[in-house]
Coordinates of C-alpha atoms in Angstrom, one line a residue:
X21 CA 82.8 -194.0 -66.4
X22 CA 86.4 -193.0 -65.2
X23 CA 85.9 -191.1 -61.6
X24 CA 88.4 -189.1 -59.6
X25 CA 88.6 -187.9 -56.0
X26 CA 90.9 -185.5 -54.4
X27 CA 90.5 -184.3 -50.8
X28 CA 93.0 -182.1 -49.4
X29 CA 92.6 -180.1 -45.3
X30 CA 95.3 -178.7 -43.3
X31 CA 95.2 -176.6 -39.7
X32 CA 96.7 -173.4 -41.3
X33 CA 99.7 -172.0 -43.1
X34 CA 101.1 -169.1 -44.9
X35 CA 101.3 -168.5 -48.1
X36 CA 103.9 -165.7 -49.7
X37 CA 104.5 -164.5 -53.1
X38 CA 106.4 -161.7 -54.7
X39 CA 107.5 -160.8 -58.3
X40 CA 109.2 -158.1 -59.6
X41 CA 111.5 -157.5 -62.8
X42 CA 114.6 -159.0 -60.4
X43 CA 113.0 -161.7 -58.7
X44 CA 110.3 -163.8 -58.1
X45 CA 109.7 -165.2 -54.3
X46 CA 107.6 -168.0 -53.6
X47 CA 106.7 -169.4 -49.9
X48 CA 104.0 -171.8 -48.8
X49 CA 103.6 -173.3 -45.1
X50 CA 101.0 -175.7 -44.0
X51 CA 100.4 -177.6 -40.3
X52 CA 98.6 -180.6 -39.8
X53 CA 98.0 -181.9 -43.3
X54 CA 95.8 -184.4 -44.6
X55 CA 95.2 -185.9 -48.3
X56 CA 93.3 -188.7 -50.1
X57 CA 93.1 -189.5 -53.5
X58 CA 90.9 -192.1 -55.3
X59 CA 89.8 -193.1 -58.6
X60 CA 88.8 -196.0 -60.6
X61 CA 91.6 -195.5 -62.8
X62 CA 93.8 -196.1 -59.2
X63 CA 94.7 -199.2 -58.2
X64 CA 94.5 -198.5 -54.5
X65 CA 93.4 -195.3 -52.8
X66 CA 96.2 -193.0 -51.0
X67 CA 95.8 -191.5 -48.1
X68 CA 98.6 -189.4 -46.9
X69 CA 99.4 -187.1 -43.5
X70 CA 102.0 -184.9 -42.0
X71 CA 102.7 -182.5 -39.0
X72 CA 104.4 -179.7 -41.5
X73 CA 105.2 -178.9 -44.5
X74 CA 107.1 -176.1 -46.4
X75 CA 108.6 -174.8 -49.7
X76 CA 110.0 -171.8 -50.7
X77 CA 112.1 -170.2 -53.1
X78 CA 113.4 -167.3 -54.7
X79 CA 115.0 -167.1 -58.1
X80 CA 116.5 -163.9 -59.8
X81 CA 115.2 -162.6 -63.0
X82 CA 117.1 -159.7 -63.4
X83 CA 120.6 -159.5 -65.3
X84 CA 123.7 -158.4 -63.4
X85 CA 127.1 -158.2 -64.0
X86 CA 127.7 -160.0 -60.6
X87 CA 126.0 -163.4 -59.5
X88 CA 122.9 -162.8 -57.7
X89 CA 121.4 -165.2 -54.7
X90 CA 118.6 -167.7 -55.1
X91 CA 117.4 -170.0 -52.4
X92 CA 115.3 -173.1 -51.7
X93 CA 113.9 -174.9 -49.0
X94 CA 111.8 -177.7 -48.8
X95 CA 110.3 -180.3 -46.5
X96 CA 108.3 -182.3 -44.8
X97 CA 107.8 -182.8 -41.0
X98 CA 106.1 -186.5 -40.1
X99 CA 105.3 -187.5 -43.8
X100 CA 102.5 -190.9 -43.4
X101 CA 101.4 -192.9 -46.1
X102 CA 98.4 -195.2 -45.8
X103 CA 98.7 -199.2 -46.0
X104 CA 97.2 -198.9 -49.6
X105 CA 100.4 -196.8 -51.1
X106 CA 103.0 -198.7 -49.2
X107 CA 101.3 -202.1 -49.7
X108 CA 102.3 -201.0 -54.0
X109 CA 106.2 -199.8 -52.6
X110 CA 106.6 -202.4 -49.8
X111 CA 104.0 -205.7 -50.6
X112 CA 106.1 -207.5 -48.2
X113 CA 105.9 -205.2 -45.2
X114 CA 109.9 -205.0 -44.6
X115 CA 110.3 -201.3 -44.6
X116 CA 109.6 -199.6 -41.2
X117 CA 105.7 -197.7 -41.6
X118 CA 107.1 -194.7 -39.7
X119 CA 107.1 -191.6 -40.4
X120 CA 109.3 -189.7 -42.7
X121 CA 111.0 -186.2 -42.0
X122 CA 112.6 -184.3 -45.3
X123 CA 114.1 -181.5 -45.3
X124 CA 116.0 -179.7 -47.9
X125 CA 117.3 -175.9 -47.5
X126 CA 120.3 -174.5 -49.7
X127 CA 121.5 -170.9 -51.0
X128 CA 123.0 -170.4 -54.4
X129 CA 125.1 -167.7 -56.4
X130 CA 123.5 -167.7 -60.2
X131 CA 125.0 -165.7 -62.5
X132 CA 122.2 -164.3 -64.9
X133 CA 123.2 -163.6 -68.1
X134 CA 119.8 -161.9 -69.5
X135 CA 117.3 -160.6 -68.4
X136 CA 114.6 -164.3 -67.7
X137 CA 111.4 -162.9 -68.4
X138 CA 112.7 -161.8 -72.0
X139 CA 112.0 -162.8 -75.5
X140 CA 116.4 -162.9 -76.0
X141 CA 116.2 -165.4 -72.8
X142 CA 113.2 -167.9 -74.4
X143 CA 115.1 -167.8 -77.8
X144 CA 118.6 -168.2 -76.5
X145 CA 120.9 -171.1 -78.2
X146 CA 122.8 -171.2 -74.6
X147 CA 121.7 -171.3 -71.2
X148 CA 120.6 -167.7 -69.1
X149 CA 122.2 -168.6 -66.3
X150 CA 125.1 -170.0 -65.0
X151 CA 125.4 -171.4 -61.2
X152 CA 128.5 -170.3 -59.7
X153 CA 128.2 -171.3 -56.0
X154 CA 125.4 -173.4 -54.1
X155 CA 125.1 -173.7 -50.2
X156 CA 123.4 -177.1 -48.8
X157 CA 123.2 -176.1 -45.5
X158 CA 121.1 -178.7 -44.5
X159 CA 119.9 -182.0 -45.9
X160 CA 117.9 -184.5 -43.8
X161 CA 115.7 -187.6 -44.8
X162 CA 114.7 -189.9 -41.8
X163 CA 112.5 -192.3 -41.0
X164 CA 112.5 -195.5 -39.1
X165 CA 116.0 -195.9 -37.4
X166 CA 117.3 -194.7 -40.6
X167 CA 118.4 -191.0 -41.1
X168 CA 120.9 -189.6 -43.6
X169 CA 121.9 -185.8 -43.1
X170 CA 124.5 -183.5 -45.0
X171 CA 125.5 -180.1 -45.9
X172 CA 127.5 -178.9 -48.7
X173 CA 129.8 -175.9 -49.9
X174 CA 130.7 -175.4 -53.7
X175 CA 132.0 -173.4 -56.2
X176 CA 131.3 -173.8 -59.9
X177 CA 133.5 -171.3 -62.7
X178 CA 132.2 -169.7 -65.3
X179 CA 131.6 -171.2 -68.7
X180 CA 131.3 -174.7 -67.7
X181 CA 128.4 -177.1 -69.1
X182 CA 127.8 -179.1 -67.1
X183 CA 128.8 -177.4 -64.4
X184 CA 131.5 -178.8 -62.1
X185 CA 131.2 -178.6 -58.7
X186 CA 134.8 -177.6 -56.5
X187 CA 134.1 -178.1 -52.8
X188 CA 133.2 -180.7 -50.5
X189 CA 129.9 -182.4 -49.7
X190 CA 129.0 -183.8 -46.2
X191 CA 126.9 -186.7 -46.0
X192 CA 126.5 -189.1 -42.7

């Protein structure tokens, strides 16, 4: 018989959440995290730490004329993965076991066309939204002596699909 485990603990965190007919807010923190997972339908078990993590996001609903702001933020602080999981990425042990910091935070301008939560928006032939600006203003993935980092600043005008970005990225 096909068994599953799933252990999750942390040392505290926040959680926020807010939704109205304009937005919906999302924000979850945790500190000193800890994770295994096992089954038989597994090939290894994982188990998985880190000092932080965080996401949160916000994301108009609401129509408007002008562009509204949406955000996100994500990361990790200290990311470990057990032997098991890299010994499946990495059987040859050449990639540094250290641990990994991620971090993604960035602001946008999103033009909403209709209202999201609306029937008109689920049966639309065209897209709801349009992204007319996005903010990186930070970017970071490290571990090891290894680190890349970068920011960003870009425009997109209206009507484009895809969308083409004007403005410059920064990576280093």
């Amino acid at each position: 018989s096909d068994a599953f485990d799933l252990s999750y603990v942390n040392e505290g965190g926040t959680m926020t959440f807010a939704l109205s007919k304009d937005a919906f807010d999302y924000g979850v923190t945790a500190q000193g995290i800890a994770t295994s997972i096992a089954g038989t339908e597994m090939p290894v078990p994982v188990q998985a730490s880190a000092a932080a993590s965080e996401l949160a996001f916000s994301v108009p609903l609401a129509a408007s004329p002008t562009p509204s702001d949406a955000s996100l933020r994500f990361g990790y602080t200290d990311l470990m993965a057990s032997d098991g999981l890299w010994s499946l990425i990495d059987p040859a042990g050449q990639v540094p076991r250290s641990p990994v910091t991620l971090l993604l935070d960035a602001t946008a301008q999103v033009q909403i066309m209709v209202d999201l939560m609306s029937e008109q928006a689920m049966m639309a032939d065209t897209p709801p939204a349009e992204l007319r600006a996005l903010n990186v203003a930070a970017l970071e993935l490290s571990f090891g002596d290894t680190s890349l980092t970068g920011n960003a600043d870009m425009t997109f005008a209206p009507g484009q699909m895809p969308p083409q970005p004007v403005g410059q990225a920064n990576l280093s």
